[in-house]
Structure formats: structure tokens, C-alpha cells
Tab-separated table of N, CA and C in Angstrom:
chain	number	residue	atom	x	y	z
A	166	MET	N	-73.098	-176.893	35.836
A	166	MET	CA	-72.081	-176.479	34.902
A	166	MET	C	-72.626	-175.294	34.096
A	167	ALA	N	-71.844	-174.267	34.004
A	167	ALA	CA	-72.274	-173.057	33.300
A	167	ALA	C	-72.373	-173.327	31.801
A	168	GLY	N	-73.419	-172.777	31.199
A	168	GLY	CA	-73.586	-172.902	29.748
A	168	GLY	C	-74.360	-174.133	29.318
A	169	VAL	N	-74.549	-175.086	30.216
A	169	VAL	CA	-75.299	-176.289	29.872
A	169	VAL	C	-76.783	-175.946	29.901
A	170	CYS	N	-77.488	-176.431	28.929
A	170	CYS	CA	-78.916	-176.115	28.795
A	170	CYS	C	-79.723	-176.813	29.880
A	171	GLN	N	-80.461	-176.034	30.665
A	171	GLN	CA	-81.294	-176.568	31.739
A	171	GLN	C	-82.756	-176.473	31.326
A	172	ILE	N	-83.173	-177.317	30.411
A	172	ILE	CA	-84.565	-177.305	29.954
A	172	ILE	C	-85.071	-178.731	29.883
A	173	GLU	N	-86.299	-178.910	30.323
A	173	GLU	CA	-86.937	-180.221	30.292
A	173	GLU	C	-87.790	-180.309	29.031
A	174	ILE	N	-87.372	-181.119	28.085
A	174	ILE	CA	-88.115	-181.316	26.842
A	174	ILE	C	-89.027	-182.520	27.059
A	175	THR	N	-90.323	-182.268	27.085
A	175	THR	CA	-91.285	-183.314	27.440
A	175	THR	C	-91.548	-184.302	26.301
A	176	GLU	N	-91.372	-183.870	25.068
A	176	GLU	CA	-91.627	-184.746	23.916
A	176	GLU	C	-90.491	-185.759	23.768
A	177	SER	N	-90.826	-186.949	23.262
A	177	SER	CA	-89.811	-187.978	23.040
A	177	SER	C	-89.071	-187.690	21.733
A	178	GLU	N	-87.943	-188.388	21.566
A	178	GLU	CA	-87.159	-188.239	20.333
A	178	GLU	C	-87.983	-188.618	19.109
A	179	THR	N	-88.720	-189.722	19.204
A	179	THR	CA	-89.513	-190.172	18.060
A	179	THR	C	-90.642	-189.196	17.747
A	180	GLU	N	-91.249	-188.632	18.794
A	180	GLU	CA	-92.312	-187.649	18.571
A	180	GLU	C	-91.758	-186.394	17.886
A	181	LEU	N	-90.593	-185.953	18.337
A	181	LEU	CA	-89.966	-184.779	17.714
A	181	LEU	C	-89.609	-185.062	16.256
A	182	LYS	N	-89.093	-186.257	16.010
A	182	LYS	CA	-88.717	-186.639	14.642
A	182	LYS	C	-89.946	-186.664	13.731
A	183	LYS	N	-91.048	-187.196	14.255
A	183	LYS	CA	-92.286	-187.259	13.484
A	183	LYS	C	-92.805	-185.856	13.195
A	184	ARG	N	-92.841	-184.990	14.216
A	184	ARG	CA	-93.304	-183.605	14.026
A	184	ARG	C	-92.416	-182.868	13.036
A	185	LEU	N	-91.116	-183.161	13.089
A	185	LEU	CA	-90.159	-182.522	12.183
A	185	LEU	C	-90.459	-182.883	10.731
A	186	SER	N	-90.801	-184.139	10.483
A	186	SER	CA	-91.101	-184.559	9.110
A	186	SER	C	-92.442	-184.000	8.619
A	187	GLN	N	-93.354	-183.698	9.549
A	187	GLN	CA	-94.670	-183.186	9.167
A	187	GLN	C	-94.708	-181.664	9.059
A	188	GLU	N	-93.735	-180.988	9.656
A	188	GLU	CA	-93.741	-179.519	9.678
A	188	GLU	C	-93.577	-178.966	8.266
A	189	LYS	N	-94.362	-177.951	7.936
A	189	LYS	CA	-94.361	-177.390	6.592
A	189	LYS	C	-93.500	-176.134	6.463
A	190	THR	N	-93.305	-175.399	7.559
A	190	THR	CA	-92.568	-174.141	7.472
A	190	THR	C	-91.104	-174.338	7.854
A	191	GLY	N	-90.270	-173.525	7.254
A	191	GLY	CA	-88.835	-173.585	7.554
A	191	GLY	C	-88.538	-173.201	8.983
A	192	SER	N	-89.210	-172.177	9.474
A	192	SER	CA	-88.950	-171.735	10.844
A	192	SER	C	-89.389	-172.802	11.852
A	193	GLY	N	-90.491	-173.473	11.560
A	193	GLY	CA	-90.947	-174.546	12.442
A	193	GLY	C	-89.977	-175.710	12.467
A	194	LYS	N	-89.449	-176.063	11.302
A	194	LYS	CA	-88.469	-177.156	11.229
A	194	LYS	C	-87.205	-176.804	12.005
A	195	GLU	N	-86.781	-175.573	11.852
A	195	GLU	CA	-85.573	-175.120	12.535
A	195	GLU	C	-85.739	-175.212	14.052
A	196	ARG	N	-86.892	-174.812	14.550
A	196	ARG	CA	-87.146	-174.851	15.986
A	196	ARG	C	-87.257	-176.289	16.498
A	197	LEU	N	-87.910	-177.141	15.716
A	197	LEU	CA	-88.001	-178.545	16.110
A	197	LEU	C	-86.628	-179.210	16.092
A	198	GLN	N	-85.773	-178.802	15.154
A	198	GLN	CA	-84.401	-179.323	15.117
A	198	GLN	C	-83.660	-178.957	16.400
A	199	LEU	N	-83.914	-177.744	16.880
A	199	LEU	CA	-83.295	-177.309	18.131
A	199	LEU	C	-83.669	-178.254	19.267
A	200	LEU	N	-84.961	-178.527	19.416
A	200	LEU	CA	-85.396	-179.430	20.479
A	200	LEU	C	-84.808	-180.825	20.294
A	201	TYR	N	-84.759	-181.287	19.049
A	201	TYR	CA	-84.213	-182.615	18.761
A	201	TYR	C	-82.729	-182.677	19.129
A	202	LEU	N	-81.989	-181.637	18.772
A	202	LEU	CA	-80.556	-181.596	19.103
A	202	LEU	C	-80.335	-181.663	20.616
A	203	LEU	N	-81.142	-180.925	21.347
A	203	LEU	CA	-80.987	-180.900	22.798
A	203	LEU	C	-81.474	-182.198	23.437
A	204	LYS	N	-82.549	-182.756	22.919
A	204	LYS	CA	-83.101	-183.998	23.467
A	204	LYS	C	-82.138	-185.168	23.266
A	205	THR	N	-81.525	-185.239	22.077
A	205	THR	CA	-80.618	-186.346	21.759
A	205	THR	C	-79.205	-186.112	22.275
A	206	LYS	N	-78.976	-184.961	22.891
A	206	LYS	CA	-77.665	-184.578	23.435
A	206	LYS	C	-76.599	-184.407	22.357
A	207	LYS	N	-77.042	-184.175	21.115
A	207	LYS	CA	-76.084	-183.874	20.039
A	207	LYS	C	-75.527	-182.470	20.215
A	208	ALA	N	-76.272	-181.655	20.921
A	208	ALA	CA	-75.789	-180.337	21.335
A	208	ALA	C	-76.049	-180.251	22.834
A	209	ARG	N	-74.988	-180.041	23.608
A	209	ARG	CA	-75.145	-180.023	25.064
A	209	ARG	C	-75.430	-178.631	25.601
A	210	THR	N	-75.061	-177.604	24.845
A	210	THR	CA	-75.281	-176.237	25.309
A	210	THR	C	-76.087	-175.464	24.276
A	211	VAL	N	-76.633	-174.341	24.714
A	211	VAL	CA	-77.375	-173.468	23.805
A	211	VAL	C	-76.432	-172.943	22.730
A	212	THR	N	-75.224	-172.633	23.108
A	212	THR	CA	-74.234	-172.120	22.153
A	212	THR	C	-73.935	-173.151	21.068
A	213	GLU	N	-73.761	-174.410	21.459
A	213	GLU	CA	-73.520	-175.474	20.474
A	213	GLU	C	-74.705	-175.610	19.530
A	214	ALA	N	-75.914	-175.622	20.076
A	214	ALA	CA	-77.117	-175.753	19.256
A	214	ALA	C	-77.233	-174.577	18.293
A	215	ALA	N	-76.932	-173.377	18.778
A	215	ALA	CA	-77.002	-172.186	17.936
A	215	ALA	C	-76.008	-172.284	16.784
A	216	GLN	N	-74.818	-172.794	17.060
A	216	GLN	CA	-73.810	-172.945	16.006
A	216	GLN	C	-74.253	-173.960	14.961
A	217	VAL	N	-74.836	-175.064	15.400
A	217	VAL	CA	-75.309	-176.094	14.463
A	217	VAL	C	-76.414	-175.526	13.571
A	218	LEU	N	-77.312	-174.753	14.167
A	218	LEU	CA	-78.433	-174.184	13.410
A	218	LEU	C	-78.049	-172.936	12.625
A	219	GLY	N	-76.894	-172.366	12.919
A	219	GLY	CA	-76.480	-171.142	12.230
A	219	GLY	C	-77.242	-169.926	12.716
A	220	ARG	N	-77.627	-169.943	13.991
A	220	ARG	CA	-78.377	-168.849	14.590
A	220	ARG	C	-77.585	-168.248	15.736
A	221	ASN	N	-77.993	-167.053	16.138
A	221	ASN	CA	-77.376	-166.405	17.276
A	221	ASN	C	-77.848	-167.078	18.558
A	222	ARG	N	-76.969	-167.149	19.549
A	222	ARG	CA	-77.291	-167.776	20.818
A	222	ARG	C	-78.514	-167.134	21.483
A	223	VAL	N	-78.617	-165.817	21.382
A	223	VAL	CA	-79.736	-165.103	22.006
A	223	VAL	C	-81.063	-165.496	21.343
A	224	THR	N	-81.045	-165.671	20.031
A	224	THR	CA	-82.255	-166.105	19.315
A	224	THR	C	-82.703	-167.470	19.814
A	225	VAL	N	-81.761	-168.382	19.952
A	225	VAL	CA	-82.074	-169.733	20.430
A	225	VAL	C	-82.603	-169.669	21.865
A	226	GLN	N	-82.019	-168.811	22.690
A	226	GLN	CA	-82.506	-168.658	24.061
A	226	GLN	C	-83.932	-168.108	24.085
A	227	ASP	N	-84.248	-167.190	23.181
A	227	ASP	CA	-85.612	-166.660	23.082
A	227	ASP	C	-86.591	-167.771	22.707
A	228	TRP	N	-86.194	-168.613	21.757
A	228	TRP	CA	-87.048	-169.735	21.364
A	228	TRP	C	-87.308	-170.657	22.558
A	229	LEU	N	-86.248	-170.959	23.305
A	229	LEU	CA	-86.394	-171.860	24.443
A	229	LEU	C	-87.247	-171.234	25.549
A	230	ALA	N	-87.191	-169.924	25.683
A	230	ALA	CA	-88.046	-169.235	26.658
A	230	ALA	C	-89.512	-169.415	26.276
A	231	LYS	N	-89.811	-169.339	24.978
A	231	LYS	CA	-91.182	-169.580	24.514
A	231	LYS	C	-91.610	-171.007	24.830
A	232	TYR	N	-90.705	-171.956	24.630
A	232	TYR	CA	-91.011	-173.357	24.914
A	232	TYR	C	-91.307	-173.543	26.402
A	233	ARG	N	-90.507	-172.905	27.258
A	233	ARG	CA	-90.739	-172.998	28.701
A	233	ARG	C	-92.083	-172.400	29.096
A	234	GLN	N	-92.471	-171.326	28.444
A	234	GLN	CA	-93.720	-170.634	28.777
A	234	GLN	C	-94.961	-171.417	28.363
A	235	GLY	N	-94.947	-171.947	27.137
A	235	GLY	CA	-96.189	-172.539	26.641
A	235	GLY	C	-96.054	-173.861	25.947
A	236	GLY	N	-94.945	-174.524	26.098
A	236	GLY	CA	-94.772	-175.831	25.476
A	236	GLY	C	-94.598	-175.731	23.968
A	237	LEU	N	-94.862	-176.843	23.307
A	237	LEU	CA	-94.624	-176.953	21.868
A	237	LEU	C	-95.520	-176.018	21.058
A	238	GLU	N	-96.761	-175.831	21.489
A	238	GLU	CA	-97.686	-174.976	20.728
A	238	GLU	C	-97.206	-173.523	20.716
A	239	LYS	N	-96.813	-173.009	21.857
A	239	LYS	CA	-96.310	-171.630	21.935
A	239	LYS	C	-94.981	-171.523	21.170
A	240	PHE	N	-94.181	-172.577	21.256
A	240	PHE	CA	-92.870	-172.632	20.613
A	240	PHE	C	-92.990	-172.524	19.090
A	241	LEU	N	-94.013	-173.174	18.519
A	241	LEU	CA	-94.182	-173.206	17.061
A	241	LEU	C	-95.166	-172.149	16.551
A	242	GLU	N	-95.665	-171.318	17.441
A	242	GLU	CA	-96.641	-170.295	17.068
A	242	GLU	C	-96.064	-169.351	16.012
A	243	LYS	N	-96.871	-169.083	14.988
A	243	LYS	CA	-96.441	-168.202	13.898
A	243	LYS	C	-96.591	-166.751	14.324
A	244	LYS	N	-95.597	-165.944	14.010
A	244	LYS	CA	-95.671	-164.526	14.320
A	244	LYS	C	-96.493	-163.833	13.240
A	245	VAL	N	-97.453	-163.035	13.672
A	245	VAL	CA	-98.310	-162.318	12.738
A	245	VAL	C	-97.702	-160.943	12.502
A	246	GLY	N	-97.403	-160.662	11.242
A	246	GLY	CA	-96.814	-159.375	10.904
A	246	GLY	C	-97.859	-158.275	10.913
A	247	GLY	N	-97.460	-157.128	11.394
A	247	GLY	CA	-98.373	-155.991	11.409
A	247	GLY	C	-98.610	-155.497	10.000
A	248	GLY	N	-97.548	-155.119	9.362
A	248	GLY	CA	-97.633	-154.714	7.974
A	248	GLY	C	-98.519	-153.516	7.720
A	249	ARG	N	-98.424	-153.023	6.536
A	249	ARG	CA	-99.232	-151.890	6.108
A	249	ARG	C	-100.621	-152.394	5.737
A	250	PRO	N	-101.656	-151.605	6.022
A	250	PRO	CA	-103.002	-152.043	5.644
A	250	PRO	C	-103.155	-152.099	4.119
A	251	ARG	N	-104.032	-152.970	3.672
A	251	ARG	CA	-104.266	-153.135	2.243
A	251	ARG	C	-104.894	-151.881	1.662
A	252	LYS	N	-104.484	-151.519	0.443
A	252	LYS	CA	-105.096	-150.381	-0.246
A	252	LYS	C	-106.445	-150.779	-0.825
A	253	ILE	N	-106.526	-151.991	-1.338
A	253	ILE	CA	-107.800	-152.501	-1.858
A	253	ILE	C	-108.307	-153.523	-0.849
A	254	PRO	N	-109.480	-153.278	-0.265
A	254	PRO	CA	-110.009	-154.225	0.720
A	254	PRO	C	-110.227	-155.603	0.096
A	255	LEU	N	-110.162	-156.610	0.940
A	255	LEU	CA	-110.298	-157.991	0.465
A	255	LEU	C	-111.643	-158.223	-0.209
A	256	TRP	N	-112.721	-157.636	0.322
A	256	TRP	CA	-114.039	-157.829	-0.275
A	256	TRP	C	-114.074	-157.272	-1.696
A	257	ALA	N	-113.383	-156.129	-1.937
A	257	ALA	CA	-113.362	-155.530	-3.268
A	257	ALA	C	-112.559	-156.399	-4.238
A	258	GLU	N	-111.478	-156.965	-3.746
A	258	GLU	CA	-110.660	-157.843	-4.586
A	258	GLU	C	-111.460	-159.078	-5.008
A	259	LYS	N	-112.199	-159.657	-4.069
A	259	LYS	CA	-113.031	-160.830	-4.387
A	259	LYS	C	-114.112	-160.471	-5.411
A	260	ALA	N	-114.739	-159.289	-5.258
A	260	ALA	CA	-115.786	-158.856	-6.197
A	260	ALA	C	-115.201	-158.656	-7.594
A	261	LEU	N	-114.019	-158.058	-7.676
A	261	LEU	CA	-113.364	-157.868	-8.971
A	261	LEU	C	-113.038	-159.212	-9.625
A	262	GLU	N	-112.547	-160.130	-8.818
A	262	GLU	CA	-112.213	-161.458	-9.336
A	262	GLU	C	-113.462	-162.153	-9.880
A	263	LYS	N	-114.568	-162.041	-9.157
A	263	LYS	CA	-115.830	-162.644	-9.590
A	263	LYS	C	-116.303	-162.027	-10.904
A	264	ASN	N	-116.210	-160.679	-11.012
A	264	ASN	CA	-116.608	-159.992	-12.242
A	264	ASN	C	-115.739	-160.403	-13.423
A	265	CYS	N	-114.452	-160.549	-13.191
A	265	CYS	CA	-113.545	-160.966	-14.272
A	265	CYS	C	-113.906	-162.355	-14.778
A	266	ILE	N	-114.241	-163.248	-13.866
A	266	ILE	CA	-114.624	-164.607	-14.257
A	266	ILE	C	-115.913	-164.579	-15.067
A	267	GLN	N	-116.878	-163.763	-14.640
A	267	GLN	CA	-118.145	-163.659	-15.365
A	267	GLN	C	-117.928	-163.090	-16.765
A	268	ILE	N	-117.098	-162.069	-16.890
A	268	ILE	CA	-116.810	-161.471	-18.204
A	268	ILE	C	-116.116	-162.486	-19.099
A	269	LYS	N	-115.180	-163.234	-18.538
A	269	LYS	CA	-114.477	-164.261	-19.319
A	269	LYS	C	-115.465	-165.313	-19.823
A	270	ASP	N	-116.387	-165.722	-18.963
A	270	ASP	CA	-117.402	-166.708	-19.363
A	270	ASP	C	-118.292	-166.159	-20.482
A	271	LEU	N	-118.655	-164.870	-20.390
A	271	LEU	CA	-119.470	-164.248	-21.434
A	271	LEU	C	-118.738	-164.213	-22.770
A	272	ILE	N	-117.462	-163.889	-22.728
A	272	ILE	CA	-116.666	-163.842	-23.964
A	272	ILE	C	-116.600	-165.227	-24.592
A	273	VAL	N	-116.386	-166.253	-23.780
A	273	VAL	CA	-116.317	-167.626	-24.287
A	273	VAL	C	-117.653	-168.026	-24.899
A	274	MET	N	-118.774	-167.677	-24.230
A	274	MET	CA	-120.099	-168.005	-24.762
A	274	MET	C	-120.354	-167.271	-26.073
A	275	GLU	N	-119.957	-166.009	-26.140
A	275	GLU	CA	-120.159	-165.208	-27.348
A	275	GLU	C	-119.384	-165.792	-28.520
A	276	LYS	N	-118.164	-166.214	-28.274
A	276	LYS	CA	-117.345	-166.804	-29.333
A	276	LYS	C	-117.966	-168.105	-29.825
A	277	SER	N	-118.497	-168.892	-28.899
A	277	SER	CA	-119.089	-170.164	-29.324
A	277	SER	C	-120.390	-169.932	-30.089
A	278	VAL	N	-121.174	-168.917	-29.709
A	278	VAL	CA	-122.414	-168.599	-30.428
A	278	VAL	C	-122.068	-168.073	-31.816
A	279	ASN	N	-121.146	-167.165	-31.930
A	279	ASN	CA	-120.731	-166.624	-33.222
A	279	ASN	C	-120.111	-167.691	-34.111
A	280	GLY	N	-119.389	-168.600	-33.506
A	280	GLY	CA	-118.790	-169.692	-34.271
A	280	GLY	C	-119.825	-170.605	-34.868
A	281	CYS	N	-120.931	-170.838	-34.147
A	281	CYS	CA	-121.996	-171.713	-34.628
A	281	CYS	C	-122.752	-171.069	-35.786
A	282	GLN	N	-122.893	-169.747	-35.791
A	282	GLN	CA	-123.631	-169.057	-36.834
A	282	GLN	C	-122.914	-169.145	-38.186
A	283	LYS	N	-121.573	-169.208	-38.148
A	283	LYS	CA	-120.810	-169.254	-39.394
A	283	LYS	C	-120.950	-170.603	-40.090
A	284	ILE	N	-121.263	-171.630	-39.378
A	284	ILE	CA	-121.343	-172.963	-39.960
A	284	ILE	C	-122.609	-173.136	-40.664
């Protein structure tokens, strides 16, 4: 039948439900919901599943292609953004943070020493 999803979901309903409750990211939950919908037959086609999730059919098909390629791990893999390189390197940021903490500690010690002298 045309439009019916032809994918073998190897995980059980209970396993999917458990993973869904443990998932921390929204995108991961959404993808696990897709598998759960298809496994439980609450959505019989990709189009139905896409409508339930509020996603485009092509997006859902892309997700399922990832699942076919590498199983659940590939399916839930986080996309790493390229993004612009940092202007301040991470090592410099850590050094600045360390210096700020040391200066704060010195100020606190100075205040406590000066406070003791007044008494």
C-alpha cells in the first residue's frame, strides 16, 4: 500500500517508552515519539506521524533514513553546529575566570583583616 511506512523498528514499545522518559533533549524526545507512534501503529503512515508531531513529512523521512542507516544511536545523534570561531579562546576564558576568583578571594581576605584591626 502506497504511503504506508515500511520500516522495521527493532526496539520494543516498553523500551521506547523508557528511553522517551529518560531523554533530556527536545529533539531526542520528538524523534523517539516518532518511533513510538509507528511501533504502536498510532500513526500508520509517515504523513500521519508528521502531522501528529507537527513536522514536515520530508523531515520525518530524513529521520527515518538515519534510523535505517545506524539504528537508534545514529537516529538520536546530536548535530554539531559549525558556527563562528570563538573570539576569546577557551584557555584564555578559563585563565580570566581563575584570576577573577583569586582577586575576589584577596578582597575578602583584605576586608576580614581590616575588620579585625578596627576591633
